PDB file of C-alpha atoms in Angstrom:
ATOM      1  CA  ALA L   1     -20.987 -12.615  -7.009  1.00  0.00           C
ATOM      2  CA  GLN L   2     -20.945 -13.669  -3.416  1.00  0.00           C
ATOM      3  CA  SER L   3     -23.183 -12.005  -0.855  1.00  0.00           C
ATOM      4  CA  VAL L   4     -24.296 -12.459   2.730  1.00  0.00           C
ATOM      5  CA  THR L   5     -27.590 -11.560   4.363  1.00  0.00           C
ATOM      6  CA  GLN L   6     -27.995 -11.460   8.112  1.00  0.00           C
ATOM      7  CA  LEU L   7     -31.606 -11.387   9.230  1.00  0.00           C
ATOM      8  CA  GLY L   8     -32.120  -8.907  12.029  1.00  0.00           C
ATOM      9  CA  SER L   9     -29.756  -6.073  12.807  1.00  0.00           C
ATOM     10  CA  HIS L  10     -30.591  -6.459  16.514  1.00  0.00           C
ATOM     11  CA  VAL L  11     -31.479  -9.564  18.506  1.00  0.00           C
ATOM     12  CA  SER L  12     -32.376  -9.543  22.180  1.00  0.00           C
ATOM     13  CA  VAL L  13     -32.490 -12.657  24.374  1.00  0.00           C
ATOM     14  CA  SER L  14     -32.696 -13.346  28.082  1.00  0.00           C
ATOM     15  CA  GLU L  15     -29.749 -14.798  29.913  1.00  0.00           C
ATOM     16  CA  GLY L  16     -29.960 -18.582  29.673  1.00  0.00           C
ATOM     17  CA  ALA L  17     -32.107 -18.531  26.548  1.00  0.00           C
ATOM     18  CA  LEU L  18     -31.243 -19.935  23.135  1.00  0.00           C
ATOM     19  CA  VAL L  19     -29.272 -17.680  20.832  1.00  0.00           C
ATOM     20  CA  LEU L  20     -30.088 -17.945  17.111  1.00  0.00           C
ATOM     21  CA  LEU L  21     -28.490 -15.565  14.633  1.00  0.00           C
ATOM     22  CA  ARG L  22     -29.486 -16.101  11.034  1.00  0.00           C
ATOM     23  CA  CYS L  23     -27.255 -15.949   7.996  1.00  0.00           C
ATOM     24  CA  ASN L  24     -27.934 -16.735   4.359  1.00  0.00           C
ATOM     25  CA  TYR L  25     -25.328 -16.545   1.650  1.00  0.00           C
ATOM     26  CA  SER L  26     -25.036 -16.741  -2.080  1.00  0.00           C
ATOM     27  CA  SER L  27     -22.007 -18.127  -3.807  1.00  0.00           C
ATOM     28  CA  SER L  28     -21.353 -19.614  -7.196  1.00  0.00           C
ATOM     29  CA  VAL L  29     -18.555 -21.763  -5.844  1.00  0.00           C
ATOM     30  CA  PRO L  30     -18.254 -23.930  -2.740  1.00  0.00           C
ATOM     31  CA  PRO L  31     -17.817 -21.318  -0.073  1.00  0.00           C
ATOM     32  CA  TYR L  32     -15.789 -20.884   3.028  1.00  0.00           C
ATOM     33  CA  LEU L  33     -18.156 -19.585   5.726  1.00  0.00           C
ATOM     34  CA  PHE L  34     -17.293 -17.742   8.899  1.00  0.00           C
ATOM     35  CA  TRP L  35     -18.794 -16.176  11.963  1.00  0.00           C
ATOM     36  CA  TYR L  36     -16.897 -13.359  13.636  1.00  0.00           C
ATOM     37  CA  VAL L  37     -17.666 -11.506  16.851  1.00  0.00           C
ATOM     38  CA  GLN L  38     -16.706  -7.960  17.747  1.00  0.00           C
ATOM     39  CA  TYR L  39     -16.710  -6.847  21.347  1.00  0.00           C
ATOM     40  CA  PRO L  40     -16.635  -3.110  22.081  1.00  0.00           C
ATOM     41  CA  ASN L  41     -13.337  -1.444  21.188  1.00  0.00           C
ATOM     42  CA  GLN L  42     -11.850  -4.695  19.946  1.00  0.00           C
ATOM     43  CA  GLY L  43     -11.095  -6.238  16.583  1.00  0.00           C
ATOM     44  CA  LEU L  44     -13.039  -9.009  14.907  1.00  0.00           C
ATOM     45  CA  GLN L  45     -12.510 -12.392  16.508  1.00  0.00           C
ATOM     46  CA  LEU L  46     -13.190 -15.631  14.687  1.00  0.00           C
ATOM     47  CA  LEU L  47     -15.900 -17.726  16.330  1.00  0.00           C
ATOM     48  CA  LEU L  48     -15.933 -20.588  13.864  1.00  0.00           C
ATOM     49  CA  LYS L  49     -15.479 -21.459  10.225  1.00  0.00           C
ATOM     50  CA  TYR L  50     -16.698 -23.995   7.712  1.00  0.00           C
ATOM     51  CA  THR L  51     -14.502 -25.075   4.846  1.00  0.00           C
ATOM     52  CA  THR L  52     -15.259 -28.683   3.973  1.00  0.00           C
ATOM     53  CA  GLY L  53     -16.354 -31.823   5.764  1.00  0.00           C
ATOM     54  CA  ALA L  54     -18.741 -31.951   8.688  1.00  0.00           C
ATOM     55  CA  THR L  55     -21.571 -29.497   8.251  1.00  0.00           C
ATOM     56  CA  LEU L  56     -22.021 -28.852  11.980  1.00  0.00           C
ATOM     57  CA  VAL L  57     -19.173 -26.677  13.116  1.00  0.00           C
ATOM     58  CA  LYS L  58     -18.329 -26.031  16.724  1.00  0.00           C
ATOM     59  CA  GLY L  59     -16.618 -22.835  17.720  1.00  0.00           C
ATOM     60  CA  ILE L  60     -15.404 -21.017  20.763  1.00  0.00           C
ATOM     61  CA  ASN L  61     -17.521 -19.968  23.744  1.00  0.00           C
ATOM     62  CA  GLY L  62     -20.137 -22.666  23.131  1.00  0.00           C
ATOM     63  CA  PHE L  63     -21.263 -21.414  19.721  1.00  0.00           C
ATOM     64  CA  GLU L  64     -21.937 -23.654  16.767  1.00  0.00           C
ATOM     65  CA  ALA L  65     -23.255 -23.278  13.245  1.00  0.00           C
ATOM     66  CA  GLU L  66     -24.655 -25.634  10.665  1.00  0.00           C
ATOM     67  CA  PHE L  67     -23.937 -25.373   6.970  1.00  0.00           C
ATOM     68  CA  LYS L  68     -27.082 -26.211   4.987  1.00  0.00           C
ATOM     69  CA  LYS L  69     -26.310 -26.131   1.300  1.00  0.00           C
ATOM     70  CA  SER L  70     -29.916 -26.701   0.233  1.00  0.00           C
ATOM     71  CA  GLU L  71     -31.010 -23.650   2.197  1.00  0.00           C
ATOM     72  CA  THR L  72     -27.821 -21.648   1.586  1.00  0.00           C
ATOM     73  CA  SER L  73     -27.779 -20.939   5.291  1.00  0.00           C
ATOM     74  CA  PHE L  74     -25.187 -20.873   8.054  1.00  0.00           C
ATOM     75  CA  HIS L  75     -27.103 -19.942  11.194  1.00  0.00           C
ATOM     76  CA  LEU L  76     -25.244 -19.436  14.467  1.00  0.00           C
ATOM     77  CA  THR L  77     -26.603 -20.907  17.702  1.00  0.00           C
ATOM     78  CA  LYS L  78     -25.762 -21.188  21.359  1.00  0.00           C
ATOM     79  CA  PRO L  79     -27.972 -23.154  23.763  1.00  0.00           C
ATOM     80  CA  SER L  80     -27.719 -20.752  26.684  1.00  0.00           C
ATOM     81  CA  ALA L  81     -26.855 -17.077  26.442  1.00  0.00           C
ATOM     82  CA  HIS L  82     -24.487 -15.398  28.872  1.00  0.00           C
ATOM     83  CA  MET L  83     -24.238 -11.709  29.576  1.00  0.00           C
ATOM     84  CA  SER L  84     -20.715 -11.823  28.161  1.00  0.00           C
ATOM     85  CA  ASP L  85     -22.119 -12.829  24.751  1.00  0.00           C
ATOM     86  CA  ALA L  86     -23.435  -9.314  24.180  1.00  0.00           C
ATOM     87  CA  ALA L  87     -21.554  -8.119  21.107  1.00  0.00           C
ATOM     88  CA  GLU L  88     -21.912  -7.688  17.369  1.00  0.00           C
ATOM     89  CA  TYR L  89     -21.755 -10.794  15.219  1.00  0.00           C
ATOM     90  CA  PHE L  90     -20.799 -10.965  11.561  1.00  0.00           C
ATOM     91  CA  CYS L  91     -21.394 -13.759   9.102  1.00  0.00           C
ATOM     92  CA  ALA L  92     -18.949 -13.878   6.204  1.00  0.00           C
ATOM     93  CA  VAL L  93     -18.187 -15.852   3.071  1.00  0.00           C
ATOM     94  CA  SER L  94     -15.093 -16.181   0.955  1.00  0.00           C
ATOM     95  CA  ASP L  95     -14.149 -18.126  -2.109  1.00  0.00           C
ATOM     96  CA  SER L  96     -12.194 -21.330  -1.834  1.00  0.00           C
ATOM     97  CA  GLY L  97      -8.990 -19.332  -1.688  1.00  0.00           C
ATOM     98  CA  GLY L  98     -10.150 -17.822   1.563  1.00  0.00           C
ATOM     99  CA  PHE L  99      -8.799 -14.407   0.729  1.00  0.00           C
ATOM    100  CA  LYS L 100     -11.370 -11.795  -0.254  1.00  0.00           C
ATOM    101  CA  THR L 101     -14.042 -12.020   2.433  1.00  0.00           C
ATOM    102  CA  ILE L 102     -17.591 -10.735   2.037  1.00  0.00           C
ATOM    103  CA  PHE L 103     -19.367  -9.757   5.247  1.00  0.00           C
ATOM    104  CA  GLY L 104     -22.962  -9.415   6.243  1.00  0.00           C
ATOM    105  CA  ALA L 105     -24.198  -6.196   7.827  1.00  0.00           C
ATOM    106  CA  GLY L 106     -23.854  -7.596  11.330  1.00  0.00           C
ATOM    107  CA  THR L 107     -26.276  -8.508  14.103  1.00  0.00           C
ATOM    108  CA  ARG L 108     -25.990  -6.879  17.485  1.00  0.00           C
ATOM    109  CA  LEU L 109     -26.877  -9.298  20.279  1.00  0.00           C
ATOM    110  CA  PHE L 110     -28.310  -7.966  23.525  1.00  0.00           C
ATOM    111  CA  VAL L 111     -28.548 -10.242  26.558  1.00  0.00           C
ATOM    112  CA  LYS L 112     -31.019  -9.316  29.296  1.00  0.00           C
ATOM    113  CA  ALA L 113     -30.542 -10.332  32.883  1.00  0.00           C
TER     114      ALA L 113
ATOM    115  CA  GLU Y  18       2.567 -13.252  20.072  1.00  0.00           C
ATOM    116  CA  ALA Y  19       1.449  -9.750  19.174  1.00  0.00           C
ATOM    117  CA  GLY Y  20      -1.725  -9.438  17.138  1.00  0.00           C
ATOM    118  CA  VAL Y  21      -2.502  -7.096  14.292  1.00  0.00           C
ATOM    119  CA  THR Y  22      -2.058  -3.513  15.375  1.00  0.00           C
ATOM    120  CA  GLN Y  23      -3.440  -0.372  13.815  1.00  0.00           C
ATOM    121  CA  PHE Y  24      -2.585   3.262  14.293  1.00  0.00           C
ATOM    122  CA  PRO Y  25      -4.187   5.596  15.081  1.00  0.00           C
ATOM    123  CA  SER Y  26      -7.205   4.209  16.864  1.00  0.00           C
ATOM    124  CA  HIS Y  27      -9.169   7.352  16.063  1.00  0.00           C
ATOM    125  CA  SER Y  28      -8.655  10.176  13.588  1.00  0.00           C
ATOM    126  CA  VAL Y  29     -10.761  13.270  13.094  1.00  0.00           C
ATOM    127  CA  ILE Y  30      -9.957  15.403  10.079  1.00  0.00           C
ATOM    128  CA  GLU Y  31     -11.628  18.013   7.930  1.00  0.00           C
ATOM    129  CA  LYS Y  32     -12.841  17.444   4.416  1.00  0.00           C
ATOM    130  CA  GLY Y  33     -10.007  17.956   1.970  1.00  0.00           C
ATOM    131  CA  GLN Y  34      -7.258  16.953   4.359  1.00  0.00           C
ATOM    132  CA  THR Y  35      -5.025  13.912   4.060  1.00  0.00           C
ATOM    133  CA  VAL Y  36      -4.930  11.012   6.478  1.00  0.00           C
ATOM    134  CA  THR Y  37      -2.632   8.007   6.619  1.00  0.00           C
ATOM    135  CA  LEU Y  38      -3.613   4.856   8.448  1.00  0.00           C
ATOM    136  CA  ARG Y  39      -1.057   2.270   9.429  1.00  0.00           C
ATOM    137  CA  CYS Y  40      -1.342  -1.483   9.933  1.00  0.00           C
ATOM    138  CA  ASP Y  41       1.255  -3.800  11.405  1.00  0.00           C
ATOM    139  CA  PRO Y  42       0.407  -7.415  10.637  1.00  0.00           C
ATOM    140  CA  ILE Y  43       1.327 -10.451  12.646  1.00  0.00           C
ATOM    141  CA  SER Y  44       4.975 -11.243  12.078  1.00  0.00           C
ATOM    142  CA  GLY Y  45       5.467 -13.721   9.262  1.00  0.00           C
ATOM    143  CA  HIS Y  46       2.063 -13.208   7.675  1.00  0.00           C
ATOM    144  CA  ASP Y  47       2.462 -12.680   3.952  1.00  0.00           C
ATOM    145  CA  ASN Y  48      -1.180 -11.750   3.371  1.00  0.00           C
ATOM    146  CA  LEU Y  49      -2.482  -8.375   4.470  1.00  0.00           C
ATOM    147  CA  TYR Y  50      -5.977  -7.031   3.886  1.00  0.00           C
ATOM    148  CA  TRP Y  51      -7.788  -3.747   4.296  1.00  0.00           C
ATOM    149  CA  TYR Y  52     -11.521  -3.550   4.957  1.00  0.00           C
ATOM    150  CA  ARG Y  53     -13.854  -0.661   5.713  1.00  0.00           C
ATOM    151  CA  ARG Y  54     -17.134  -0.360   7.556  1.00  0.00           C
ATOM    152  CA  VAL Y  55     -19.149   2.721   6.823  1.00  0.00           C
ATOM    153  CA  MET Y  56     -21.729   3.722   9.446  1.00  0.00           C
ATOM    154  CA  GLY Y  57     -23.898   0.701  10.277  1.00  0.00           C
ATOM    155  CA  LYS Y  58     -23.310  -1.045   6.984  1.00  0.00           C
ATOM    156  CA  GLU Y  59     -21.436  -4.206   6.153  1.00  0.00           C
ATOM    157  CA  ILE Y  60     -17.693  -4.529   6.353  1.00  0.00           C
ATOM    158  CA  LYS Y  61     -16.374  -4.190   2.815  1.00  0.00           C
ATOM    159  CA  PHE Y  62     -13.173  -5.566   1.355  1.00  0.00           C
ATOM    160  CA  LEU Y  63     -10.792  -2.960   0.003  1.00  0.00           C
ATOM    161  CA  LEU Y  64      -7.667  -4.805  -1.044  1.00  0.00           C
ATOM    162  CA  HIS Y  65      -5.308  -7.694  -0.472  1.00  0.00           C
ATOM    163  CA  PHE Y  66      -1.516  -7.705  -0.441  1.00  0.00           C
ATOM    164  CA  VAL Y  67       0.684 -10.743  -0.798  1.00  0.00           C
ATOM    165  CA  LYS Y  68       3.971  -9.565   0.598  1.00  0.00           C
ATOM    166  CA  GLU Y  69       4.489  -6.203  -1.097  1.00  0.00           C
ATOM    167  CA  SER Y  70       2.333  -6.929  -4.154  1.00  0.00           C
ATOM    168  CA  LYS Y  71      -1.303  -5.956  -4.572  1.00  0.00           C
ATOM    169  CA  GLN Y  72      -3.098  -9.220  -5.266  1.00  0.00           C
ATOM    170  CA  ASP Y  73      -6.615  -7.817  -5.423  1.00  0.00           C
ATOM    171  CA  GLU Y  74      -7.585  -4.168  -5.174  1.00  0.00           C
ATOM    172  CA  SER Y  75     -11.084  -4.543  -6.560  1.00  0.00           C
ATOM    173  CA  GLY Y  76     -12.670  -2.966  -3.484  1.00  0.00           C
ATOM    174  CA  MET Y  77     -10.780   0.310  -3.511  1.00  0.00           C
ATOM    175  CA  PRO Y  78     -13.485   2.973  -3.895  1.00  0.00           C
ATOM    176  CA  ASN Y  79     -11.595   5.489  -6.026  1.00  0.00           C
ATOM    177  CA  ASN Y  80      -8.191   6.967  -6.727  1.00  0.00           C
ATOM    178  CA  ARG Y  81      -8.232   9.061  -3.563  1.00  0.00           C
ATOM    179  CA  PHE Y  82      -7.213   5.905  -1.738  1.00  0.00           C
ATOM    180  CA  LEU Y  83      -3.637   4.661  -1.951  1.00  0.00           C
ATOM    181  CA  ALA Y  84      -2.384   1.571  -0.175  1.00  0.00           C
ATOM    182  CA  GLU Y  85       1.238   0.568   0.116  1.00  0.00           C
ATOM    183  CA  ARG Y  86       3.180  -2.216   1.724  1.00  0.00           C
ATOM    184  CA  THR Y  87       6.822  -1.457   1.253  1.00  0.00           C
ATOM    185  CA  GLY Y  88       9.108  -4.340   2.140  1.00  0.00           C
ATOM    186  CA  GLY Y  89       6.194  -6.635   2.729  1.00  0.00           C
ATOM    187  CA  THR Y  90       5.820  -5.760   6.392  1.00  0.00           C
ATOM    188  CA  TYR Y  91       3.565  -2.950   7.579  1.00  0.00           C
ATOM    189  CA  SER Y  92       1.051  -1.270   5.325  1.00  0.00           C
ATOM    190  CA  THR Y  93      -0.327   2.225   5.016  1.00  0.00           C
ATOM    191  CA  LEU Y  94      -3.613   3.406   3.601  1.00  0.00           C
ATOM    192  CA  LYS Y  95      -3.672   7.048   2.573  1.00  0.00           C
ATOM    193  CA  VAL Y  96      -6.816   8.993   1.821  1.00  0.00           C
ATOM    194  CA  GLN Y  97      -6.163  12.196  -0.108  1.00  0.00           C
ATOM    195  CA  PRO Y  98      -8.211  14.349  -0.152  1.00  0.00           C
ATOM    196  CA  ALA Y  99     -10.662  12.995   2.375  1.00  0.00           C
ATOM    197  CA  GLU Y 100     -14.397  13.344   1.753  1.00  0.00           C
ATOM    198  CA  LEU Y 101     -17.306  13.107   4.176  1.00  0.00           C
ATOM    199  CA  GLU Y 102     -18.311   9.673   2.872  1.00  0.00           C
ATOM    200  CA  ASP Y 103     -14.908   8.275   3.804  1.00  0.00           C
ATOM    201  CA  SER Y 104     -15.901   8.290   7.469  1.00  0.00           C
ATOM    202  CA  GLY Y 105     -16.042   4.841   8.986  1.00  0.00           C
ATOM    203  CA  VAL Y 106     -13.936   2.184  10.626  1.00  0.00           C
ATOM    204  CA  TYR Y 107     -10.982   0.842   8.685  1.00  0.00           C
ATOM    205  CA  PHE Y 108      -9.914  -2.681   9.590  1.00  0.00           C
ATOM    206  CA  CYS Y 109      -6.703  -4.401   8.727  1.00  0.00           C
ATOM    207  CA  ALA Y 110      -6.236  -8.164   8.788  1.00  0.00           C
ATOM    208  CA  SER Y 111      -3.375 -10.519   8.129  1.00  0.00           C
ATOM    209  CA  SER Y 112      -3.061 -14.204   7.429  1.00  0.00           C
ATOM    210  CA  GLN Y 113      -0.539 -16.863   6.589  1.00  0.00           C
ATOM    211  CA  GLU Y 114      -3.112 -19.107   4.956  1.00  0.00           C
ATOM    212  CA  THR Y 115      -6.899 -18.759   5.030  1.00  0.00           C
ATOM    213  CA  LEU Y 116      -7.505 -17.699   8.623  1.00  0.00           C
ATOM    214  CA  GLN Y 117      -7.495 -13.918   8.865  1.00  0.00           C
ATOM    215  CA  PHE Y 118      -6.656 -12.127  12.104  1.00  0.00           C
ATOM    216  CA  PHE Y 119      -8.141  -8.690  12.453  1.00  0.00           C
ATOM    217  CA  GLY Y 120      -6.875  -5.556  14.109  1.00  0.00           C
ATOM    218  CA  PRO Y 121      -9.043  -3.304  16.304  1.00  0.00           C
ATOM    219  CA  GLY Y 122      -9.643  -0.844  13.503  1.00  0.00           C
ATOM    220  CA  THR Y 123      -9.112   2.868  12.991  1.00  0.00           C
ATOM    221  CA  ARG Y 124     -12.186   5.031  13.354  1.00  0.00           C
ATOM    222  CA  LEU Y 125     -11.968   7.856  10.813  1.00  0.00           C
ATOM    223  CA  THR Y 126     -14.263  10.841  11.069  1.00  0.00           C
ATOM    224  CA  VAL Y 127     -14.258  13.408   8.277  1.00  0.00           C
ATOM    225  CA  LEU Y 128     -15.952  16.682   9.191  1.00  0.00           C
TER     226      LEU Y 128
END
């Protein structure tokens, strides 16, 4: 069965600092991997996704993630945090059909001025 | 283009009552999904429609939950009777292929 573990329910960084949100997954088949963001009172918005090909995936708003099969990880990074990045972030995995999606518990990112 | 919409945005009901949540997917999207997030936990898959057919309902918690998608357009999720543990945020998503677009969710509170 597929599962996702996000390390840290809360992460706090200073504005301009590196953002690193950790995600590990388990999957018996080559996975599709996703990062979603949820801003207050809004739906989930896709940041980026990995399906096949290049393991470093670039997404919106300056975020990127690297698929590391050997470590079963898909950590999300951004070189310089902005106040507007404060939100909750979800890592997710689905099977190759991309239908049923399994989510991690979420990481809430706080950005300090 | 309109996104996925959900109604109501909030619902507060008493234990034992019935509640119906509605989801309008993006026009033309054959795939429609329901997910639920219970207080502070992960978002869990409930079921997946392809047009009007249930493709996968493995996440439905019990028979108090009934999902329909008549005509392959909007979908409803009925909880009858509601229990305290049903409280949470119910998300709907739709897709044409693999990329799912999510609605803002319905926050359900059962007292």
